[in-house]
Short mmCIF file of C-alpha atoms and ligand atoms in Angstrom, two decimals:
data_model
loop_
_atom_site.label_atom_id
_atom_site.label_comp_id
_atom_site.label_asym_id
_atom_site.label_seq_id
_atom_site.Cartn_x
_atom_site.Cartn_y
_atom_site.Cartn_z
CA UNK B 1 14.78 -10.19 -1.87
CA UNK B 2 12.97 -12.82 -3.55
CA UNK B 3 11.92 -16.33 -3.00
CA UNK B 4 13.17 -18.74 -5.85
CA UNK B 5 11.70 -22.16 -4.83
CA UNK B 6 8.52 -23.09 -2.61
CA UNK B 7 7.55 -26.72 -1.25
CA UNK B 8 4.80 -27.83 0.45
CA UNK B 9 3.28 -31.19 2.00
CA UNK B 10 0.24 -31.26 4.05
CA UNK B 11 -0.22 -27.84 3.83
CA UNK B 12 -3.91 -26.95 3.61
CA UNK B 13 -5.06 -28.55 0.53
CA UNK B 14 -2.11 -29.09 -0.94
CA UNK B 15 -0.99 -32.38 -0.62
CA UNK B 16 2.46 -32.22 -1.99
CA UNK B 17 3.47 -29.47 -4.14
CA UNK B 18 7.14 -27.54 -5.37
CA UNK B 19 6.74 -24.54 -7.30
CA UNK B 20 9.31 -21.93 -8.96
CA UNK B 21 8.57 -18.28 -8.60
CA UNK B 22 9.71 -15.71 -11.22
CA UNK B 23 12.00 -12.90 -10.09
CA UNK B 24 9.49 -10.42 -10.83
CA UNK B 25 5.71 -10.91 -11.07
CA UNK B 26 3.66 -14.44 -10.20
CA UNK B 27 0.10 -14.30 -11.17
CA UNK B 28 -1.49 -17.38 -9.53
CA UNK B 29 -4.73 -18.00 -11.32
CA UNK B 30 -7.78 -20.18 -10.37
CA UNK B 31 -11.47 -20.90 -10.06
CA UNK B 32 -12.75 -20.12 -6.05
CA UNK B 33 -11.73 -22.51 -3.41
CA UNK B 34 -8.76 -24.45 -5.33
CA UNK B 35 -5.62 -22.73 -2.87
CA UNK B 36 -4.48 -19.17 -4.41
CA UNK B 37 -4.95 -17.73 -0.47
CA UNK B 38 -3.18 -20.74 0.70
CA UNK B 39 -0.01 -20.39 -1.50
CA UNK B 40 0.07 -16.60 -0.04
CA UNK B 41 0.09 -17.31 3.24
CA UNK B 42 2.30 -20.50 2.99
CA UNK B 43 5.06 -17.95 2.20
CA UNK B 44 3.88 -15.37 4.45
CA UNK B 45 4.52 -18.00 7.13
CA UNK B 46 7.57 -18.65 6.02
CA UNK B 47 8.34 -15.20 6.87
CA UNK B 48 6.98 -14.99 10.16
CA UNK B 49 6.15 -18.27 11.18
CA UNK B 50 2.70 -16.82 11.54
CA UNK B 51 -0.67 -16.56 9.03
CA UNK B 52 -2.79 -13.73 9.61
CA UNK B 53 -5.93 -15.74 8.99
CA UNK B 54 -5.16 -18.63 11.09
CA UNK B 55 -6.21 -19.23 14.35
CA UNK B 56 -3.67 -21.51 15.21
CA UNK B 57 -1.39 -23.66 13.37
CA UNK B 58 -3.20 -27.01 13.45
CA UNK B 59 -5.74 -24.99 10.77
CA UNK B 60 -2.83 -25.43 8.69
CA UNK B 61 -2.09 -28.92 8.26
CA UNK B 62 -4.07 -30.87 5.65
CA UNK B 63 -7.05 -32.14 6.91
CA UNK B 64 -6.05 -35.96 5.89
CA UNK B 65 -1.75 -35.36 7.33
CA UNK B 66 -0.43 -35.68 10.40
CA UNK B 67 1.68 -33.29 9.83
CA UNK B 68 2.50 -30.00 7.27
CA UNK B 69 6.36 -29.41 5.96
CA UNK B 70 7.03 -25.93 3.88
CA UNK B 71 10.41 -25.35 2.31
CA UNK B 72 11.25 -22.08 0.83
CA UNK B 73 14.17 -21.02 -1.17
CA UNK B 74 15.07 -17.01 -0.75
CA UNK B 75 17.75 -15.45 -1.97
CA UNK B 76 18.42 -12.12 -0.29
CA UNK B 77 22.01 -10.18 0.69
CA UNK B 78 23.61 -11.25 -1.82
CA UNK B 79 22.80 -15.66 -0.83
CA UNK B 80 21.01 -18.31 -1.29
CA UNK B 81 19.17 -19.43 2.25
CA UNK B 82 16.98 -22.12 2.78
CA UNK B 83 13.91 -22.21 4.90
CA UNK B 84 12.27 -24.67 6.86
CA UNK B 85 8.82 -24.85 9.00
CA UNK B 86 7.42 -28.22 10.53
CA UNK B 87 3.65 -28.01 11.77
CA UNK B 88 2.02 -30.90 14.07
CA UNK B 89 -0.89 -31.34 15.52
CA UNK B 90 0.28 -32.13 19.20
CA UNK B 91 3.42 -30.51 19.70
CA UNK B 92 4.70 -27.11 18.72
CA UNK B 93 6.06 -26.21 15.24
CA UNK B 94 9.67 -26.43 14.58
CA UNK B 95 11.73 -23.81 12.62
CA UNK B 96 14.63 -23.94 10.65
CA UNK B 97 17.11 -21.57 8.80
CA UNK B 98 19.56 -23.63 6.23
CA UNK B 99 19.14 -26.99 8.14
CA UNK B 100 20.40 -24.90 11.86
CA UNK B 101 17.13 -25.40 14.12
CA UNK B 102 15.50 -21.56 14.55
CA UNK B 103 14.79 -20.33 18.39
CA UNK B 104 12.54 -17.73 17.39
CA UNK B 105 9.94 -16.26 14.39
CA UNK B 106 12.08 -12.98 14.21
CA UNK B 107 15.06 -15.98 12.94
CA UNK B 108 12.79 -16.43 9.77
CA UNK B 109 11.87 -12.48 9.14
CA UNK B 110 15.54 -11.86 9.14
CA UNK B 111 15.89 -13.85 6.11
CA UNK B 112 12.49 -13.33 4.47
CA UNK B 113 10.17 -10.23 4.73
CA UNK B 114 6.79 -10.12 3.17
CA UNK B 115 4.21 -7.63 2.99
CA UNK B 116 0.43 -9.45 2.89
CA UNK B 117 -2.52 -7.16 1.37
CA UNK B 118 -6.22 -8.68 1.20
CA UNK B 119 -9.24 -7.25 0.68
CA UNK B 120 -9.96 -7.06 4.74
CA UNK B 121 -7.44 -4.39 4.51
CA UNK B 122 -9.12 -1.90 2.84
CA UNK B 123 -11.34 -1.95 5.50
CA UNK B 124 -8.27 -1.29 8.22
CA UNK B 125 -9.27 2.32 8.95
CA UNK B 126 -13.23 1.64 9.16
CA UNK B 127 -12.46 -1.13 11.70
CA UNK B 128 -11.71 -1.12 15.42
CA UNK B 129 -8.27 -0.11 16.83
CA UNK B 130 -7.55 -4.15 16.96
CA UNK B 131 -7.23 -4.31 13.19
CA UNK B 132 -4.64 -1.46 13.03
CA UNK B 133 -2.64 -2.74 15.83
CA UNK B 134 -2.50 -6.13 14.64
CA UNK B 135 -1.38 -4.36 11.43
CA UNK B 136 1.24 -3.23 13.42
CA UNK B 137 2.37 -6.06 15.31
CA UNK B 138 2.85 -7.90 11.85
CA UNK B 139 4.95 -5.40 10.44
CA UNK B 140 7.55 -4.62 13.36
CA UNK B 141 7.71 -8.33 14.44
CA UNK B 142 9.50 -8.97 10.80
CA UNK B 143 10.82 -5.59 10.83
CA UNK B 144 12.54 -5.71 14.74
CA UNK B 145 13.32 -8.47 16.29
CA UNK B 146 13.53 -7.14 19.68
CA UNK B 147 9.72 -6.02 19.01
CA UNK B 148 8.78 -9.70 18.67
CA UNK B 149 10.66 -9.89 22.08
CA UNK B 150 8.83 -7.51 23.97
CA UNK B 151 5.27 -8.33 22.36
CA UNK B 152 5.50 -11.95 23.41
CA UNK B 153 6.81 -11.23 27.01
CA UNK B 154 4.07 -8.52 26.96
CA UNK B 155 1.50 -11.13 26.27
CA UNK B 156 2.67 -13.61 28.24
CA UNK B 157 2.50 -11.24 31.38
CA UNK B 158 -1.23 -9.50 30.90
CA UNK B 159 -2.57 -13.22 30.41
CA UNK B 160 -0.78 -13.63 33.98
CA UNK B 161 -2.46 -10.78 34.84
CA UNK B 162 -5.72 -11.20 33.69
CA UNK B 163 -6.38 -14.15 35.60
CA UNK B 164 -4.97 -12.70 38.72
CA UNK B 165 -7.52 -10.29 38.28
CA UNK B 166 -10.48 -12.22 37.27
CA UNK B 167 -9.75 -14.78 40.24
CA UNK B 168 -8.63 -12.33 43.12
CA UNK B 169 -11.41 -11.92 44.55
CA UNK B 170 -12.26 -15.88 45.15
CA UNK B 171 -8.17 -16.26 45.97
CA UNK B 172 -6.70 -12.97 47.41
CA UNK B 173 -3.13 -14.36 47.64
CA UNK B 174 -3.00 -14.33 44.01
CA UNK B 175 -2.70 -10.40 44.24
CA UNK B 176 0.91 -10.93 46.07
CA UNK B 177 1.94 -11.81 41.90
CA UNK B 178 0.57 -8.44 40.45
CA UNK B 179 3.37 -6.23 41.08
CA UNK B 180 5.48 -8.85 39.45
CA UNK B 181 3.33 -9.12 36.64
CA UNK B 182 2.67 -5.28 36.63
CA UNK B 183 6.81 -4.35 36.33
CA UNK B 184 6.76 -6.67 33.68
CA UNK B 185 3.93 -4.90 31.69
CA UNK B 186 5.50 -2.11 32.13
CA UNK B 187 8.78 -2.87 30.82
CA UNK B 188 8.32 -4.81 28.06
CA UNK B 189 4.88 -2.33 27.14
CA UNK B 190 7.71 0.51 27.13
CA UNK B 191 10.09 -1.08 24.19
CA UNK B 192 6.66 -1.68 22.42
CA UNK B 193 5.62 2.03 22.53
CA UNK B 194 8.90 3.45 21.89
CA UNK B 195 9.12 0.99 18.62
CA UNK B 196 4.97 1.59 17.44
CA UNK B 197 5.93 5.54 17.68
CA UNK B 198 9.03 5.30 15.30
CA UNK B 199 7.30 3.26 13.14
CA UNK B 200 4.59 5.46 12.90
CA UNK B 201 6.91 8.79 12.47
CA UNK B 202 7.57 6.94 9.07
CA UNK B 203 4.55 5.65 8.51
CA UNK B 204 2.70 8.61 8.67
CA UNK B 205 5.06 10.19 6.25
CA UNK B 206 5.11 7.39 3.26
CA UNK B 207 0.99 7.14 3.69
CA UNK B 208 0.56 10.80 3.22
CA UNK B 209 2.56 10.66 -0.03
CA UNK B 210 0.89 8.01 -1.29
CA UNK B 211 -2.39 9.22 -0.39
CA UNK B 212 -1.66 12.59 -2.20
CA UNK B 213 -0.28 10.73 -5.47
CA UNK B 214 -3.66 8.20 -5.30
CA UNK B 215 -5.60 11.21 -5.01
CA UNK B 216 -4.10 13.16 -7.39
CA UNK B 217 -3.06 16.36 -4.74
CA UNK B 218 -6.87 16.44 -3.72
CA UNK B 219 -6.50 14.74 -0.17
CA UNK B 220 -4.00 15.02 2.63
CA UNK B 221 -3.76 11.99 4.81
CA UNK B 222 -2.59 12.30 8.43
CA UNK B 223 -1.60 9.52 10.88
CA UNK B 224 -0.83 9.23 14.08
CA UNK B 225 -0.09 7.33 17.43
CA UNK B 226 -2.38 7.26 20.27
CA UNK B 227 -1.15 5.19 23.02
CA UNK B 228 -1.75 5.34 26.82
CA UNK B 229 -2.59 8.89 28.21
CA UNK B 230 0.10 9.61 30.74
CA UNK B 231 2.92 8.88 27.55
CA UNK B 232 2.99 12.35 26.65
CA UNK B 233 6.35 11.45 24.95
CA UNK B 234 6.27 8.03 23.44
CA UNK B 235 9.55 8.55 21.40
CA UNK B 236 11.29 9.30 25.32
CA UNK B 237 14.27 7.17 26.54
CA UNK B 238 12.10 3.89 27.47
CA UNK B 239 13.17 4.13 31.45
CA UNK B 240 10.78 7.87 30.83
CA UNK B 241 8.12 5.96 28.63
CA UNK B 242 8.18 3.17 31.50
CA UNK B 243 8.04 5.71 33.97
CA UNK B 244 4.51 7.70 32.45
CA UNK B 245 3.49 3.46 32.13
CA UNK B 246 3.94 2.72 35.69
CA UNK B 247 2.10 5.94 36.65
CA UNK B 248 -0.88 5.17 34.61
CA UNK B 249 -1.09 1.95 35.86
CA UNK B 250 -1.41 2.78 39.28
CA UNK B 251 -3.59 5.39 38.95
CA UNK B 252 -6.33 2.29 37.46
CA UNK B 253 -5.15 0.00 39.98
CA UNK B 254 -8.47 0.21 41.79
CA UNK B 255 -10.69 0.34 38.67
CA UNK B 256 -8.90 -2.60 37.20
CA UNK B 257 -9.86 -4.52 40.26
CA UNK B 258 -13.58 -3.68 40.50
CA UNK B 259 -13.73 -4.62 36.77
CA UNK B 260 -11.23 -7.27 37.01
CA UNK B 261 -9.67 -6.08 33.33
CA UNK B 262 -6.46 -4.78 32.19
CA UNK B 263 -7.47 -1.00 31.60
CA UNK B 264 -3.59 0.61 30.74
CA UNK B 265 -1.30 -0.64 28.71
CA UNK B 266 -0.54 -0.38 25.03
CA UNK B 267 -2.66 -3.25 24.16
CA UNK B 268 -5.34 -0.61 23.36
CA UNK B 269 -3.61 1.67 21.63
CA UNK B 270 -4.88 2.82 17.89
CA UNK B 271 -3.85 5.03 15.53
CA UNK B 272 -5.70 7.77 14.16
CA UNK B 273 -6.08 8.63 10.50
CA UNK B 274 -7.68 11.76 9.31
CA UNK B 275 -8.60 12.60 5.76
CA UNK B 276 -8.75 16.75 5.51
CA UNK B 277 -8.34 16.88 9.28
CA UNK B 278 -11.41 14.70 9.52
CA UNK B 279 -11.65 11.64 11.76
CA UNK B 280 -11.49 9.20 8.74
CA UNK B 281 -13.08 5.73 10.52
CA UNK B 282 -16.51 8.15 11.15
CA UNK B 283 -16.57 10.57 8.14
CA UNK B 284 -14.48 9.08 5.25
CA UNK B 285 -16.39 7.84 2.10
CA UNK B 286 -16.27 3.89 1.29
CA UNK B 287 -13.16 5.34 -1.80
CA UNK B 288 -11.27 7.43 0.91
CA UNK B 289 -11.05 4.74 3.36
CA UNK B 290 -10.00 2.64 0.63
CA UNK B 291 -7.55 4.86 -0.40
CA UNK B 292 -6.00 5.39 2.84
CA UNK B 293 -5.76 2.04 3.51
CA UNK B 294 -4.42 1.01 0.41
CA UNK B 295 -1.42 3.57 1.32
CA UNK B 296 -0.94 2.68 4.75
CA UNK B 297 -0.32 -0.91 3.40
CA UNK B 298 2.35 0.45 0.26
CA UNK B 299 4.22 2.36 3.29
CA UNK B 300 4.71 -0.47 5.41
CA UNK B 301 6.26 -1.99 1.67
CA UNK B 302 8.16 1.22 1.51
CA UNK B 303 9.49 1.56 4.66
CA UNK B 304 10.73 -2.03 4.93
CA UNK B 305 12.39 -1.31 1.75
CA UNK B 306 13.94 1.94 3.65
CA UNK B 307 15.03 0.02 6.64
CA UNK B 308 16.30 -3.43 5.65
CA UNK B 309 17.92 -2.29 1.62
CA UNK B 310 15.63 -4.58 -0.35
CA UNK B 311 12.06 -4.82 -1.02
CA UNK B 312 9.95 -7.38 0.96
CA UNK B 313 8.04 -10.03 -1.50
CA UNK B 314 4.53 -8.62 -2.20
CA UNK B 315 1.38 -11.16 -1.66
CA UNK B 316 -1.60 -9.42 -3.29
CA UNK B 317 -4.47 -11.36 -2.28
CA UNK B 318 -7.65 -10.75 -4.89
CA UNK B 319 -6.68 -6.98 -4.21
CA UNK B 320 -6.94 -5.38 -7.15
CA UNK B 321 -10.34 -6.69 -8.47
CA UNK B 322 -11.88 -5.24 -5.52
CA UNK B 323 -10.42 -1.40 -6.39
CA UNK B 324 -11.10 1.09 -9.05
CA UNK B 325 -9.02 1.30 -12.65
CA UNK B 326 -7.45 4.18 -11.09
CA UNK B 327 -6.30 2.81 -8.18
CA UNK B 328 -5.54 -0.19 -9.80
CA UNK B 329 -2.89 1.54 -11.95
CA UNK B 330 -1.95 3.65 -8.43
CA UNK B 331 -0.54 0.36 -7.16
CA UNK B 332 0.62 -1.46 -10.26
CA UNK B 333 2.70 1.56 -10.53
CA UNK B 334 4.11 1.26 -6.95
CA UNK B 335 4.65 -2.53 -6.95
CA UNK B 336 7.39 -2.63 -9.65
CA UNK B 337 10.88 -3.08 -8.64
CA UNK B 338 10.55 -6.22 -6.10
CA UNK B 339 8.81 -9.81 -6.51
CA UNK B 340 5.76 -9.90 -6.81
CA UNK B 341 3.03 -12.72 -6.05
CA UNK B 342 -0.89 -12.04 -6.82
CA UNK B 343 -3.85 -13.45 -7.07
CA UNK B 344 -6.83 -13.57 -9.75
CA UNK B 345 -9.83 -14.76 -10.68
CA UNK B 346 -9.98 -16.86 -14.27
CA UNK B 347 -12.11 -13.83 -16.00
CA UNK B 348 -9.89 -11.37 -14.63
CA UNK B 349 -8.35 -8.86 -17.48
CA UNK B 350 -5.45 -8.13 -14.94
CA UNK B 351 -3.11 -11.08 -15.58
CA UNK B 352 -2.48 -9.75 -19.58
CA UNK B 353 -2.15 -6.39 -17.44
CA UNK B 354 0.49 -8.02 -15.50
CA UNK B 355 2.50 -10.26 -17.46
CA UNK B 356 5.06 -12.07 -15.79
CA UNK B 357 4.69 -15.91 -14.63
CA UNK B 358 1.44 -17.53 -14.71
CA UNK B 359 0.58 -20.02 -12.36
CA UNK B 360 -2.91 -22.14 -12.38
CA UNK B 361 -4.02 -23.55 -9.61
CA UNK B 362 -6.60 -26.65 -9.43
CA UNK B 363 -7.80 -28.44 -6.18
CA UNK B 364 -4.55 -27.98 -4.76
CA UNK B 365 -2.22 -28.76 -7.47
CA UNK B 366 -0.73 -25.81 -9.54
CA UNK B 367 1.13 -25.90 -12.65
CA UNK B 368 2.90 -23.42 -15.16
CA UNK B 369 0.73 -22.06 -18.08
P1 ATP M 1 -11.07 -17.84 -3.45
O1 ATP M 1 -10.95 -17.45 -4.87
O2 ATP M 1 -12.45 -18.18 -3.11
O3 ATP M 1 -10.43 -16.87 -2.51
P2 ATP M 1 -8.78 -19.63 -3.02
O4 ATP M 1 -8.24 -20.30 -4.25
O5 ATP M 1 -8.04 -18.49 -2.49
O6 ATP M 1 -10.31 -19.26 -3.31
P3 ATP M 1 -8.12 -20.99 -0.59
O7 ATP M 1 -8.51 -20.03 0.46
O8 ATP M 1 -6.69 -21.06 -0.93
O9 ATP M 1 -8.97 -20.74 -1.91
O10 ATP M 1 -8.68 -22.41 -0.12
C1 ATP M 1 -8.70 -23.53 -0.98
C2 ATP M 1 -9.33 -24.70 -0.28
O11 ATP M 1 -8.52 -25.14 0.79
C3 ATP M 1 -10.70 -24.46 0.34
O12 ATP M 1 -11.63 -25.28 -0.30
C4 ATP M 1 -10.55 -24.84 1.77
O13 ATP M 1 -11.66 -25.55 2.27
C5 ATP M 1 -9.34 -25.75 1.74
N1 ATP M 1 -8.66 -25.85 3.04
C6 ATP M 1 -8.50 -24.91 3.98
N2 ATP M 1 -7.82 -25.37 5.05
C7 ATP M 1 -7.55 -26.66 4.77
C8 ATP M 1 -6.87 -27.70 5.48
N3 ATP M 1 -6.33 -27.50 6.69
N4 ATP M 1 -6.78 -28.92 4.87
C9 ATP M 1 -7.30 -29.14 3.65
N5 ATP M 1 -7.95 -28.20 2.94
C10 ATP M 1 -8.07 -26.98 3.49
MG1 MG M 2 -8.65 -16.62 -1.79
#
């Protein structure tokens, strides 16, 4: 898959801007602070109506518009498709897949999948278990749709329940809603388990050969799922998984009320990565950790190759300057085969590395060279 044509208006500092991407590799070149990052997530929103650094999507829009458009050509299976995303300040965004109004993110991931690596990443193991899930959630939302289904209901229903618990004691009825809100967790937490344990069978497997080939045979990477306590099976039928859920749950029914927090559910789970059978986040060195992170991130590439047929367009964000030569050829090596778009620094050696398309990008405004 591949993504021919990009347009943008409004659109962080871009103020209106088309651009064609090479098939192969995009080098987008500039000083600090003129929009590489903001070209890569452009299209990474395109694929998932989401940004990873954005708090909301109001940050988007240029400071001086109203409003942001983005337009993206992709070709994948075989067609041409176009995409469309509309951002505004007071109402929600609106979607669109050639010119038919989208319902849903997972409309856009079916079309275009994109696999985002910064240099926040190769901190993903050293960080807390939020970082890894929300590595997670980004890659099964464009991966499964019915993931992006469950997670959303799932979210909806512990904000439900989070206030019913911070505000029961001041209004008791309130706790007539939490079995309500409790089934729900439970069902749609279920479907999320089942899907973060498959994923993570494969996962587990791609990292660990990548880890070995990075480290030429002298490291052995292991990863694996920890989710709530009482899912001794997270890979069960989902009526067991919900089952072990439901159980948990009431089990911290009374703690949840003294400390009025959601305690059980899969919005805590983590995984675990070991170097050596060695907890990695407390004893790996600052290159390990790297390492390991750096082939978490190429499996999630490989596996969405795996799954879907093609490979998923590649945004490497300043990655490579922050990593050794070695590892530098470890992923130059991996990334051939599928489009490519990175980012540099002026100085850097690595776009004569690189070849392919060069694009420079000034205050906003990017042009061929
Ligand atoms: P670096 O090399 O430092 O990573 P970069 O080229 O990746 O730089 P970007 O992160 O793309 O830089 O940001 C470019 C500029 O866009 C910044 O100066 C930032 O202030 C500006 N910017 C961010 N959000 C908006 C917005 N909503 N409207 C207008 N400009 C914005
Ligand atoms: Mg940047």
């Amino acid at each position: 898959m591949r993504i021919d044509r990009l347009y943008l208006e409004g659109f962080r500092n871009y103020a209106a801007q088309s651009v064609e991407f090479d098939p192969g590799c995009n080098v987008i070149l500039g000083e600090n602070a003129q929009g590489k990052t903001n070209l890569l997530e452009a299209v990474q929103y395109l694929s998932c109506a989401h940004s990873a650094r954005a708090k909301n999507d109001r940050e988007l829009i240029s400071f001086q518009a109203g409003a942001g458009v983005l337009s993206g050509e992709v070709f994948t299976r075989e067609r041409t498709f176009t995409l469309r995303a509309e951002l505004y300040r007071e109402k929600r965004r609106k979607l669109w897949v050639n010119k038919v109004p989208a319902k849903t993110a997972a409309e856009l991931s079916q079309v275009l999948q994109t696999v985002f690596f910064c240099p926040e990443d190769l901190l993903l193991i050293r960080e807390g278990a939020a970082a890894r899930r929300k590595f997670l959630d980004a890659a099964l939302c464009q991966l499964r749709p019915r993931y992006a289904a469950a997670l959303a209901a799932y979210r909806r229903a512990y904000a439900h329940k989070t206030r019913i618990l911070r505000d029961h004691e001041e209004q008791p009825s309130l706790l007539e809603l939490l079995p309500e809100f409790n089934e729900r967790l439970v069902q749609s937490g279920a479907v999320i388990i089942r899907y973060r344990a498959q994923f993570v069978e494969r996962l587990a497997q791609y990292a660990a050969a990548n880890h070995a080939d990075c480290s030429g045979g002298k490291e052995t990477l292991s990863v694996s799922y920890q989710t709530v306590s009482s899912v001794t099976d997270p890979l069960a039928d989902p009526a067991e998984v919900a089952a072990r859920l439901r159980e948990h749950m009431a089990s911290h029914r009374t703690a949840e009320l003294a400390s009025r927090l959601c305690l059980s559910g899969p919005h805590k789970d983590d995984l675990r990565v070991e170097i050596d059978g060695r907890d990695a986040k407390s004893f790996s060195s600052q290159g390990q950790t790297r390492t390991a992170a750096l082939s978490l991130k190429l499996a999630e590439r490989e596996i969405y190759q795996n799954v879907t047929g093609e490979a998923p367009v590649l945004l490497l964000d300043d990655v490579l300057s922050e990593l050794d030569p070695r590892r530098q050829e470890f992923v130059l090596n991996r990334i051939a085969g599928g489009q490519v778009l990175i980012t540099c620094c002026e100085d850097d050696r690595l776009p004569r590395l690189l070849g392919g398309r060069v694009l420079r990008v000034e205050n906003g405004s990017l042009r061929p060279s």
